[in-house]
Coordinates of C-alpha atoms and ligand atoms in Angstrom, one line a residue:
M1 CA -29.2 -41.5 25.1
E2 CA -30.5 -44.3 27.3
T3 CA -33.0 -44.6 30.1
T4 CA -34.0 -47.4 32.4
T5 CA -37.6 -48.3 31.8
G6 CA -39.6 -51.0 33.4
P7 CA -42.3 -49.1 35.3
L8 CA -44.8 -48.7 32.5
G9 CA -45.4 -45.1 31.2
Q10 CA -42.2 -43.7 32.5
G11 CA -40.1 -44.5 29.4
L12 CA -42.6 -42.5 27.3
T13 CA -42.4 -39.7 29.8
N14 CA -38.6 -39.7 29.8
A15 CA -38.9 -39.4 26.0
V16 CA -41.0 -36.3 26.5
G17 CA -38.2 -34.9 28.7
M18 CA -35.6 -35.8 26.1
A19 CA -37.6 -34.0 23.3
L20 CA -38.1 -31.0 25.6
A21 CA -34.3 -30.9 26.3
E22 CA -33.7 -30.9 22.5
K23 CA -36.1 -28.0 22.1
I24 CA -34.5 -26.0 25.0
L25 CA -30.9 -26.6 23.8
A26 CA -31.7 -26.0 20.1
A27 CA -33.3 -22.7 21.0
E28 CA -30.2 -21.7 23.0
F29 CA -27.3 -23.0 20.8
N30 CA -28.4 -23.2 17.2
R31 CA -27.5 -20.4 14.9
P32 CA -28.5 -19.8 11.3
D33 CA -26.9 -22.6 9.3
F34 CA -25.8 -24.4 12.4
D35 CA -28.4 -26.8 13.8
I36 CA -25.9 -28.5 16.1
V37 CA -28.8 -29.6 18.3
N38 CA -31.3 -31.3 16.0
H39 CA -32.5 -34.7 16.7
Y40 CA -35.7 -36.7 17.0
S41 CA -36.7 -38.6 20.1
Y42 CA -38.3 -41.9 19.4
A43 CA -40.3 -43.9 21.9
F44 CA -41.9 -47.3 21.8
L45 CA -44.9 -47.9 24.1
G46 CA -47.6 -50.4 24.7
D47 CA -51.2 -50.7 26.0
G48 CA -49.8 -50.7 29.6
C49 CA -48.0 -47.3 29.1
L50 CA -51.2 -45.8 27.8
M51 CA -53.3 -47.2 30.6
E52 CA -51.0 -45.6 33.2
G53 CA -52.0 -42.2 34.3
I54 CA -48.6 -40.7 33.8
S55 CA -49.0 -41.1 30.0
H56 CA -51.8 -38.6 30.2
E57 CA -49.7 -36.1 32.2
A58 CA -46.7 -36.3 29.9
C59 CA -48.5 -36.5 26.5
S60 CA -50.9 -33.7 27.4
L61 CA -47.9 -31.4 28.1
A62 CA -46.0 -32.6 25.1
G63 CA -49.0 -31.6 22.9
T64 CA -49.4 -28.2 24.6
L65 CA -45.7 -27.5 24.1
G66 CA -45.8 -28.8 20.5
L67 CA -42.8 -31.2 20.8
G68 CA -42.7 -31.9 17.1
K69 CA -39.5 -34.0 17.2
L70 CA -41.1 -36.6 19.5
I71 CA -42.2 -39.6 17.5
C72 CA -43.9 -42.4 19.3
F73 CA -44.9 -45.9 18.2
Y74 CA -47.9 -47.5 19.9
D75 CA -47.6 -51.3 19.9
D76 CA -51.4 -51.9 19.6
N77 CA -51.5 -55.6 20.0
G78 CA -54.6 -55.7 22.1
I79 CA -52.9 -57.8 24.8
S80 CA -51.6 -57.1 28.3
I81 CA -50.7 -59.6 31.0
D82 CA -54.3 -60.6 32.0
G83 CA -55.3 -61.2 28.4
H84 CA -57.3 -59.3 25.7
V85 CA -57.4 -55.7 26.7
E86 CA -60.8 -54.8 25.4
A87 CA -62.4 -55.7 28.7
W88 CA -60.3 -53.1 30.6
F89 CA -58.9 -50.7 27.9
S90 CA -61.3 -49.6 25.3
D91 CA -60.1 -46.0 24.7
D92 CA -60.1 -44.6 21.2
T93 CA -56.3 -43.9 21.4
P94 CA -56.1 -42.0 18.1
K95 CA -58.8 -39.6 19.2
R96 CA -57.2 -39.3 22.6
F97 CA -54.0 -38.1 21.1
E98 CA -55.7 -35.9 18.6
A99 CA -57.4 -34.2 21.5
Y100 CA -53.9 -33.6 23.0
G101 CA -52.9 -31.8 19.8
W102 CA -50.7 -34.6 18.5
H103 CA -50.3 -35.7 14.9
V104 CA -51.7 -39.2 14.8
V105 CA -51.1 -41.9 12.2
P106 CA -53.8 -44.5 12.8
N107 CA -54.0 -48.1 11.6
V108 CA -50.4 -48.7 10.5
N109 CA -49.5 -52.3 10.0
G110 CA -46.8 -52.7 12.6
H111 CA -45.3 -55.7 10.7
D112 CA -44.8 -53.7 7.5
P113 CA -41.5 -51.8 7.5
V114 CA -42.5 -49.8 4.4
A115 CA -45.8 -48.7 6.1
I116 CA -43.8 -47.7 9.2
E117 CA -41.2 -45.8 7.2
S118 CA -43.9 -43.7 5.5
A119 CA -45.6 -43.1 8.8
I120 CA -42.2 -41.8 10.2
E121 CA -41.8 -39.5 7.2
A122 CA -45.3 -38.2 7.7
A123 CA -44.4 -37.6 11.4
K124 CA -41.3 -35.7 10.5
Q125 CA -43.4 -33.5 8.2
A126 CA -45.9 -32.7 11.0
S127 CA -43.5 -30.3 12.6
G128 CA -44.9 -28.5 15.7
K129 CA -46.8 -31.6 16.8
P130 CA -45.6 -34.7 18.5
S131 CA -46.5 -37.8 16.6
M132 CA -48.2 -41.0 17.6
I133 CA -47.9 -43.8 15.1
C134 CA -50.5 -46.4 16.0
C135 CA -49.1 -49.8 14.9
K136 CA -51.5 -52.8 14.8
T137 CA -49.4 -55.8 15.7
V138 CA -49.8 -59.4 16.7
I139 CA -47.9 -60.4 19.9
G140 CA -45.8 -63.4 19.4
M141 CA -46.2 -63.4 15.6
G142 CA -44.7 -66.5 14.1
S143 CA -45.8 -68.8 16.9
P144 CA -48.6 -70.9 15.3
N145 CA -50.5 -71.7 18.5
K146 CA -49.7 -68.8 20.8
A147 CA -49.6 -65.7 18.6
G148 CA -52.1 -63.1 19.6
T149 CA -52.4 -64.4 23.1
H150 CA -51.1 -63.2 26.5
E151 CA -49.3 -66.5 26.8
V152 CA -46.4 -64.9 24.8
H153 CA -46.2 -61.7 26.9
G154 CA -43.5 -62.9 29.3
A155 CA -43.2 -66.6 29.3
A156 CA -40.9 -68.6 27.0
L157 CA -42.6 -70.3 24.1
G158 CA -41.4 -73.8 25.2
D159 CA -39.6 -76.4 23.2
A160 CA -42.6 -77.8 21.4
E161 CA -43.9 -74.3 20.3
V162 CA -40.4 -73.3 19.2
A163 CA -40.2 -76.4 17.1
A164 CA -43.6 -75.6 15.6
S165 CA -42.7 -72.0 14.9
R166 CA -39.6 -72.9 12.9
P167 CA -41.3 -74.3 9.8
H168 CA -44.2 -71.8 10.3
I169 CA -41.8 -68.8 9.6
G170 CA -39.2 -70.7 7.6
W171 CA -36.4 -70.4 10.1
N172 CA -33.8 -73.1 9.8
H173 CA -31.0 -71.7 11.9
L174 CA -29.7 -73.1 15.2
P175 CA -30.6 -71.2 18.4
F176 CA -28.5 -68.0 18.7
E177 CA -27.3 -68.3 15.2
I178 CA -28.0 -65.1 13.3
P179 CA -27.3 -65.2 9.6
Q180 CA -24.6 -62.7 8.4
E181 CA -27.0 -61.0 5.9
I182 CA -29.3 -60.1 8.9
Y183 CA -26.3 -58.8 10.9
D184 CA -25.3 -56.7 7.8
M185 CA -28.8 -55.4 7.3
W186 CA -29.0 -54.2 10.9
D187 CA -25.4 -53.0 11.3
S188 CA -25.5 -49.2 11.5
H189 CA -21.8 -48.7 12.2
T190 CA -20.9 -47.2 8.8
K191 CA -24.0 -45.1 8.6
G192 CA -23.5 -43.9 12.2
K193 CA -19.9 -43.1 11.6
K194 CA -20.7 -41.0 8.6
L195 CA -23.5 -39.1 10.5
E196 CA -21.2 -38.5 13.4
A197 CA -18.4 -37.3 11.2
E198 CA -20.8 -34.8 9.6
W199 CA -22.0 -33.5 12.9
T200 CA -18.4 -33.3 14.3
Q201 CA -17.4 -31.2 11.2
K202 CA -20.4 -29.0 11.8
L203 CA -19.5 -28.6 15.4
D204 CA -15.9 -27.7 14.4
E205 CA -17.2 -25.0 12.0
Y206 CA -19.6 -23.7 14.7
T207 CA -16.6 -23.6 17.1
K208 CA -14.7 -21.4 14.7
K209 CA -17.6 -19.0 14.2
Y210 CA -19.1 -19.1 17.7
P211 CA -16.2 -20.0 20.0
S212 CA -17.8 -19.0 23.3
E213 CA -21.2 -20.7 22.5
A214 CA -19.2 -23.8 21.5
T215 CA -17.2 -23.9 24.7
E216 CA -20.3 -23.5 26.7
F217 CA -22.1 -26.2 24.7
K218 CA -19.3 -28.7 25.2
R219 CA -19.0 -28.0 28.9
R220 CA -22.7 -28.5 29.4
M221 CA -22.9 -31.7 27.4
A222 CA -20.0 -33.0 29.4
G223 CA -21.9 -32.3 32.6
E224 CA -19.1 -30.1 33.9
L225 CA -19.8 -27.1 36.2
P226 CA -18.5 -23.7 35.2
A227 CA -14.8 -23.1 36.0
N228 CA -15.6 -20.4 38.6
W229 CA -18.3 -22.5 40.3
H230 CA -16.7 -23.3 43.6
E231 CA -15.4 -19.8 44.1
H232 CA -18.9 -18.4 43.3
V233 CA -20.6 -20.8 45.7
D234 CA -18.1 -20.1 48.5
K235 CA -18.7 -16.3 48.1
L236 CA -22.5 -16.8 47.9
I237 CA -22.5 -18.9 51.2
S238 CA -20.4 -16.2 52.9
R239 CA -22.8 -13.5 51.7
V240 CA -25.8 -15.5 53.0
N241 CA -24.1 -16.1 56.3
E242 CA -23.3 -12.4 56.7
K243 CA -26.9 -11.4 56.1
E244 CA -28.1 -13.5 59.0
E245 CA -31.6 -13.6 57.6
T246 CA -34.4 -15.2 59.5
I247 CA -36.6 -16.4 56.7
A248 CA -38.6 -19.4 55.6
S249 CA -36.3 -22.0 54.1
R250 CA -38.4 -22.0 50.9
K251 CA -37.4 -18.3 50.6
A252 CA -33.8 -19.2 51.4
S253 CA -34.1 -21.8 48.6
Q254 CA -35.4 -19.2 46.2
N255 CA -32.5 -16.9 47.2
A256 CA -30.1 -19.8 46.5
I257 CA -31.6 -20.3 43.1
E258 CA -31.2 -16.6 42.4
G259 CA -27.6 -16.8 43.5
L260 CA -26.6 -19.9 41.6
A261 CA -28.7 -19.8 38.4
S262 CA -27.0 -16.7 37.1
V263 CA -23.8 -18.6 36.7
L264 CA -25.5 -21.9 35.8
P265 CA -27.6 -21.5 32.6
E266 CA -28.2 -25.3 32.5
L267 CA -30.4 -25.0 35.5
V268 CA -33.9 -25.6 34.2
G269 CA -36.6 -25.2 36.8
G270 CA -40.2 -25.7 37.2
S271 CA -43.1 -26.5 39.5
A272 CA -46.3 -28.5 39.3
D273 CA -48.5 -25.5 39.4
L274 CA -47.1 -24.2 42.7
A275 CA -44.5 -21.7 41.6
G276 CA -45.7 -19.0 44.0
S277 CA -45.7 -21.4 47.0
N278 CA -42.6 -23.4 46.1
L279 CA -40.7 -20.2 45.2
T280 CA -39.0 -21.7 42.2
L281 CA -38.9 -18.7 40.0
W282 CA -36.0 -16.4 39.9
S283 CA -35.4 -13.1 38.2
G284 CA -33.9 -14.8 35.1
S285 CA -36.7 -17.4 34.7
K286 CA -38.0 -17.6 31.2
G287 CA -41.0 -19.8 30.7
I288 CA -40.8 -22.4 27.9
S289 CA -43.7 -22.2 25.4
R290 CA -44.8 -23.8 22.2
E291 CA -43.0 -21.0 20.4
T292 CA -39.9 -20.5 22.5
G293 CA -37.2 -22.2 24.5
G294 CA -36.3 -21.0 28.0
N295 CA -35.3 -22.2 31.4
Y296 CA -38.5 -22.7 33.3
I297 CA -41.2 -25.3 32.7
Y298 CA -44.8 -24.7 33.9
Y299 CA -45.5 -28.3 34.4
G300 CA -49.1 -27.9 35.4
V301 CA -50.6 -30.1 38.1
R302 CA -48.5 -33.2 37.0
E303 CA -46.2 -34.2 39.8
F304 CA -45.3 -37.7 38.5
G305 CA -45.1 -36.5 34.9
M306 CA -42.9 -33.6 36.0
S307 CA -40.5 -35.8 37.8
A308 CA -40.1 -38.4 35.0
I309 CA -39.8 -35.6 32.5
M310 CA -37.0 -34.2 34.7
N311 CA -35.3 -37.6 34.5
G312 CA -35.5 -37.4 30.7
L313 CA -34.0 -33.8 30.7
S314 CA -31.2 -35.0 32.9
L315 CA -30.5 -38.1 30.8
H316 CA -30.4 -36.0 27.6
G317 CA -27.6 -34.0 29.0
G318 CA -26.9 -30.3 28.8
I319 CA -29.5 -29.5 31.5
I320 CA -29.6 -29.8 35.3
P321 CA -33.3 -29.9 36.1
Y322 CA -35.1 -28.9 39.3
G323 CA -38.8 -29.2 39.8
A324 CA -41.0 -28.6 42.8
T325 CA -44.3 -29.4 44.5
F326 CA -45.5 -29.7 48.1
L327 CA -43.6 -32.4 50.1
M328 CA -47.0 -34.2 50.5
F329 CA -47.3 -34.7 46.8
S330 CA -43.8 -36.3 46.5
E331 CA -46.0 -39.3 46.9
Y332 CA -47.5 -38.8 43.5
A333 CA -44.0 -38.5 42.0
R334 CA -42.2 -41.2 44.0
N335 CA -41.5 -43.8 41.4
A336 CA -39.7 -41.3 39.2
L337 CA -37.6 -40.3 42.2
R338 CA -36.7 -43.9 42.7
M339 CA -35.8 -44.3 39.0
A340 CA -33.5 -41.3 39.2
A341 CA -31.7 -42.8 42.2
L342 CA -31.5 -46.2 40.4
M343 CA -30.1 -44.6 37.3
K344 CA -27.7 -42.5 39.3
I345 CA -28.6 -39.3 37.6
R346 CA -28.3 -35.7 38.8
N347 CA -31.7 -34.3 39.4
L348 CA -33.1 -31.9 42.0
F349 CA -36.5 -32.5 43.5
V350 CA -37.6 -29.5 45.5
F351 CA -40.4 -30.1 48.1
T352 CA -41.7 -27.3 50.2
H353 CA -44.4 -27.1 53.0
D354 CA -42.4 -29.8 54.8
S355 CA -44.4 -30.7 57.9
I356 CA -47.4 -29.9 60.1
G357 CA -45.9 -26.4 60.1
L358 CA -48.0 -25.6 57.0
G359 CA -51.0 -25.1 59.2
E360 CA -54.7 -25.0 58.3
D361 CA -54.6 -27.0 55.0
G362 CA -54.9 -29.9 57.4
P363 CA -53.6 -33.5 57.4
T364 CA -54.2 -34.1 53.7
H365 CA -51.4 -31.6 53.0
Q366 CA -49.3 -32.2 56.0
P367 CA -46.4 -34.6 55.3
V368 CA -45.6 -36.8 58.2
E369 CA -43.9 -39.9 56.9
Q370 CA -42.6 -38.5 53.6
T371 CA -39.2 -37.2 54.7
A372 CA -38.4 -40.5 56.4
T373 CA -39.5 -42.7 53.5
L374 CA -37.6 -40.6 50.9
R375 CA -34.5 -41.2 53.0
Y376 CA -35.1 -44.9 52.6
I377 CA -34.6 -44.7 48.8
P378 CA -31.1 -46.0 48.1
N379 CA -28.7 -43.4 46.5
M380 CA -31.1 -40.5 47.3
D381 CA -29.7 -37.6 49.3
V382 CA -32.5 -35.9 51.2
W383 CA -31.7 -32.5 52.6
R384 CA -33.9 -30.8 55.3
P385 CA -32.0 -27.6 56.0
C386 CA -32.6 -25.5 59.1
D387 CA -31.8 -22.0 57.8
S388 CA -30.5 -19.8 55.0
V389 CA -27.0 -21.1 55.1
E390 CA -27.8 -24.8 55.2
S391 CA -30.3 -24.2 52.4
T392 CA -27.7 -22.6 50.2
V393 CA -25.2 -25.4 50.9
A394 CA -27.9 -28.0 50.2
W395 CA -28.5 -26.5 46.8
A396 CA -24.8 -26.3 45.9
R397 CA -24.1 -29.9 47.0
A398 CA -27.1 -31.2 45.1
I399 CA -26.0 -29.5 41.9
E400 CA -22.4 -30.8 42.4
R401 CA -23.6 -34.4 43.0
K402 CA -23.1 -36.2 39.7
D403 CA -24.0 -39.7 40.6
G404 CA -27.5 -39.4 42.1
P405 CA -30.5 -37.2 42.7
S406 CA -31.2 -35.0 45.7
V407 CA -34.4 -34.1 47.5
L408 CA -34.4 -30.6 48.9
I409 CA -37.0 -30.1 51.6
F410 CA -38.0 -26.6 52.7
S411 CA -40.4 -25.0 55.2
R412 CA -43.3 -22.8 54.6
Q413 CA -42.7 -21.0 57.9
T414 CA -39.9 -18.7 59.0
L415 CA -36.9 -20.3 60.6
P416 CA -34.3 -18.6 62.8
F417 CA -30.9 -18.0 61.5
Q418 CA -28.1 -20.0 63.2
K419 CA -24.7 -18.4 63.8
R420 CA -21.7 -20.4 62.6
N421 CA -18.1 -19.6 62.0
A422 CA -16.4 -20.6 58.7
A423 CA -15.2 -23.9 60.1
V424 CA -18.7 -24.9 61.1
I425 CA -20.1 -23.9 57.8
K426 CA -17.7 -26.4 56.1
L427 CA -19.0 -29.1 58.4
I428 CA -22.5 -28.8 56.8
D429 CA -20.9 -30.8 53.9
K430 CA -20.7 -33.8 56.2
G431 CA -24.5 -34.0 56.4
G432 CA -24.5 -33.8 60.3
Y433 CA -22.4 -31.7 62.6
I434 CA -22.1 -30.1 66.0
L435 CA -24.0 -26.9 65.6
S436 CA -23.8 -26.0 69.3
E437 CA -21.6 -27.7 71.8
A438 CA -22.4 -28.2 75.5
A439 CA -21.1 -25.1 77.4
D440 CA -18.6 -27.2 79.3
G441 CA -17.7 -29.4 76.3
K442 CA -19.0 -32.5 78.2
P443 CA -22.6 -33.1 77.0
Q444 CA -24.8 -35.2 79.2
A445 CA -27.1 -35.8 76.2
I446 CA -27.2 -35.0 72.5
I447 CA -30.2 -33.4 70.7
I448 CA -30.2 -34.3 67.0
A449 CA -32.6 -32.2 64.9
T450 CA -33.2 -31.1 61.4
G451 CA -34.9 -28.2 59.6
S452 CA -37.6 -26.3 61.6
E453 CA -36.8 -28.2 64.7
I454 CA -33.2 -26.9 65.0
G455 CA -34.5 -23.6 66.5
L456 CA -36.4 -25.6 69.1
A457 CA -33.4 -27.8 69.9
M458 CA -31.3 -24.7 70.4
N459 CA -33.9 -23.2 72.8
A460 CA -34.2 -26.5 74.6
Q461 CA -30.4 -26.5 75.0
T462 CA -30.5 -23.1 76.7
A463 CA -33.4 -24.1 78.9
L464 CA -31.6 -27.3 80.0
A465 CA -28.5 -25.4 80.8
E466 CA -30.5 -23.2 83.1
T467 CA -31.4 -26.3 85.0
G468 CA -27.7 -27.4 85.1
I469 CA -28.0 -30.0 82.2
Q470 CA -25.5 -29.5 79.4
V471 CA -26.4 -30.9 76.0
R472 CA -24.9 -30.8 72.5
V473 CA -27.1 -29.9 69.5
V474 CA -26.3 -31.8 66.3
S475 CA -27.8 -30.5 63.1
M476 CA -28.4 -33.4 60.6
P477 CA -29.6 -31.8 57.4
C478 CA -28.7 -34.9 55.2
T479 CA -28.6 -38.2 57.0
S480 CA -27.3 -40.2 54.0
L481 CA -24.3 -37.9 53.7
F482 CA -23.6 -38.2 57.4
D483 CA -23.8 -42.0 57.1
R484 CA -21.1 -41.8 54.4
Q485 CA -18.6 -40.2 56.7
D486 CA -16.0 -42.4 58.4
V487 CA -16.7 -43.9 61.8
A488 CA -14.3 -41.6 63.6
Y489 CA -16.2 -38.5 62.4
R490 CA -19.6 -40.0 63.2
D491 CA -18.5 -41.0 66.6
S492 CA -17.0 -37.6 67.3
V493 CA -20.4 -36.1 66.6
L494 CA -22.7 -38.6 68.2
L495 CA -20.3 -39.6 71.0
K496 CA -20.5 -43.2 72.0
G497 CA -22.1 -43.7 75.4
V498 CA -23.9 -40.3 75.4
K499 CA -27.7 -40.7 75.2
R500 CA -29.5 -38.9 72.4
V501 CA -32.9 -37.3 71.7
A502 CA -34.0 -36.7 68.1
V503 CA -36.4 -34.0 67.3
E504 CA -38.1 -33.8 63.9
A505 CA -41.7 -32.9 62.9
G506 CA -41.9 -36.2 60.9
I507 CA -42.5 -39.8 61.7
A508 CA -40.6 -40.8 64.8
D509 CA -39.6 -44.3 63.9
Y510 CA -36.8 -43.2 61.4
W511 CA -34.7 -41.7 64.2
H512 CA -34.3 -44.8 66.3
K513 CA -31.3 -45.8 64.2
Y514 CA -29.6 -42.7 65.6
V515 CA -30.9 -42.6 69.1
G516 CA -31.1 -46.4 69.8
L517 CA -33.4 -48.0 72.3
E518 CA -32.0 -46.0 75.2
G519 CA -32.6 -42.7 73.4
A520 CA -35.9 -40.9 72.7
V521 CA -37.6 -39.2 69.8
V522 CA -39.8 -36.2 69.8
G523 CA -41.6 -36.8 66.5
M524 CA -45.0 -37.6 64.9
T525 CA -46.8 -40.9 65.4
T526 CA -50.1 -39.9 63.8
F527 CA -51.4 -37.7 61.0
G528 CA -51.5 -34.0 61.6
E529 CA -54.5 -31.9 62.3
S530 CA -56.1 -28.8 60.9
A531 CA -55.1 -25.7 62.9
P532 CA -52.6 -22.9 62.9
A533 CA -49.0 -24.1 62.8
S534 CA -48.1 -22.8 66.2
D535 CA -51.1 -24.6 67.8
L536 CA -50.1 -27.8 66.0
F537 CA -46.5 -27.7 67.1
K538 CA -47.7 -27.3 70.7
H539 CA -50.3 -30.0 70.3
F540 CA -47.8 -32.6 69.0
G541 CA -45.2 -31.8 71.6
F542 CA -42.7 -29.7 69.7
T543 CA -42.2 -27.4 72.6
I544 CA -39.2 -26.4 74.7
E545 CA -40.9 -28.0 77.8
N546 CA -41.5 -31.3 76.1
V547 CA -38.0 -31.5 74.6
V548 CA -36.5 -30.6 78.1
K549 CA -38.8 -33.2 79.7
T550 CA -37.7 -35.9 77.1
V551 CA -34.0 -35.2 77.6
K552 CA -34.5 -35.4 81.4
S553 CA -36.3 -38.7 81.0
I554 CA -33.4 -40.5 79.4
I555 CA -30.3 -39.2 81.3
Ligands
TPP601 C1 -46.1 -49.5 36.5 C2 -46.1 -50.9 36.1 N1 -47.1 -51.7 36.5 C3 -47.1 -53.0 36.2 C4 -46.1 -53.6 35.5 C5 -46.1 -55.1 35.2 N2 -46.3 -55.3 33.8 C6 -45.3 -55.5 33.0 S1 -45.8 -55.7 31.4 C7 -47.4 -55.5 31.8 C8 -48.5 -55.5 30.8 C9 -48.2 -54.5 29.7 O1 -49.0 -54.7 28.6 P1 -48.6 -54.1 27.2 O2 -48.1 -52.8 27.4 O3 -49.8 -54.3 26.3 O4 -47.4 -55.0 26.8 P2 -47.5 -56.4 25.8 O5 -48.3 -57.3 26.6 O6 -48.1 -56.0 24.6 O7 -46.1 -56.8 25.7 C10 -47.6 -55.3 33.2 C11 -48.9 -55.1 33.9 C12 -45.0 -52.7 35.2 N3 -44.0 -53.2 34.5 N4 -45.1 -51.4 35.5

C-alpha cells in the first residue's frame, strides 16, 4: 500500500482509511482459521500532522470505531518549521489521544529500537483500540551544532556541518556509500518472501474451501468490476429511462446507488452527517460500528476527514468508496479531492444541494463557485446531471473510471425528466451532447446547460421557436469528459461559427471557454440570497424570459 503524502495530516488520515478497509474486508472475507485479511496499518506523523484539524477528525473517528490494527508513531521532536513548537503547540498529546479512546504509549525514546519494539508489541496487545506511540526524538540527531533545531527541518546540513557530523557519530564512509552489513540488516526480501508464501498458501487453501468467496476476494482486490456489470448497468439505465421520473437528482442518485450497489458489494458509502439530505443510504446499507463490519460509514461532521479516509479506503483496495456532503462543504474537503486526483485513484465524492436552488438556508449554504472550481482540478471528472438518466449514467461511469476520482453533483429540488432515444442516451458518455436539436436542424444559436438549468434551456428553446428563432440545446453534464472527445465530435456539438449561451446556476466565468467573447452566460456573479428557491432563480435571471433575451442579444 502506498499513498502520496505532503499535505500534513492527510497521510495519517489515509492510514485511518486503510485500517478501516482492513476491518471491513476482514469482517467480510475471513472465516474460522482463515484470516486472509489480517494486517496492521502503521503511520508516522509529526507535530505538524497533529496541529492540523484533520488529525482530530480522523483520530476521533478511529477511536470511536476501535481500529485496533492502526499503530501510529508520533515523532515528538518539538520542532516545526518556525522553530520550537512550545510557543504554538502545547497540547498534552497523550491525554488528547486517551480522550479519543486510543491506547497511548507515552515517553518512548524514539532513538531506541528496543523501546520502540516493545511499544509496538504493547500496541498489538491493545486490540480494539488504535495505538499512538509517542516517540521523543531529536531532529537532526548526529549533527553537533544543528541537532534539535529547526535548521535541520528541510535545509541541507552544508559541507562544514557534514564534516563535523562524521567524527561525531563515527561515520567514515564516503557519500552514498552504505556498508553491506547495513544493507543486509535492512533487507527484508527473504523475510517478505516467506511471509508472502505463507499467505499465498493460506489463500490457496481458502480458495479450495470457500471458492466463491475467494473468487470474489481476488476480483475485488484486483479492482475489477463484476463480469455482468455492463449488462446490469445497461438494463438499469433502460429501466430508469422507461420510468420517465421527474425527481430531484439527489433522489435519482439514491435510486442509482440502490440499482448498482446490489451487484457491487465493494461499494462502501457514507455521509458527513447528512445521510437523510444527501440520500446516500440504500436498502442494503449496513452501518460499520466498533463491533461489526459493514458497507456504510457514518462519518459524523467531518468532511475533510471523510474524504481523506475515502482515499485510504480506495488505496487499500477491495473497496470503492463514496462519501457525501453538501456541495458547499466540498470546500472543507477540497485538498483530499485534489490528492485523489493527483494519485489517480477511483473515488466518488457525492455533493448535493448544488446551487441557489436549495433555498432558505441562504448564501452560507448556497454553492456558487464550487462546481466551477472543482472542474479546475486536473484529472477530476465533475458530473452535474440534469435528470434521472444522466444521474444513473454519471454513477456508472464514475464507478468504471479506474484512473481518477469523480465528483457527482446533485440537486435538492425536483428536475424534469428529459426524453431521449437509445442513441442519445449513449451520447451522455461523451460528457456533452445534443439533447434537443433546432427544429429545422439549422440552429441560429446553441444553449449549453447543465443540471437544473437543462429544463430552463429546453423551455427557452420552445419560447424562442415561437418567435421564429431556432436553437440547439446541448447538455454538458461532464465538461472534462467532453473536452477529452476528438475535435470532430466537439465541433459537431458546438458548431463552429454558431453563437452560444451557457446557462448554469454557478459562477459565470467558467463558461466563457465554451461561449467565447461573442457568446453570453446566464450565471451567477455574486453570492446567493436567503429566499425560496423559485424566488431566487427569478431574482438571479434563471427565467425563460432572461434566457430568451440573452440569446436574442447575441444573434
Ligand atoms: C497542510 C500543510 N501545511 C503546511 C505544510 C508545510 N510544512 C511542511 S513540514 C512543516 C512543519 C512540520 O513540522 P513537524 O511535523 O514537526 O515536522 P519536523 O519539523 O519535525 O520534520 C510545514 C509547516 C505542509 N506540508 N502541509
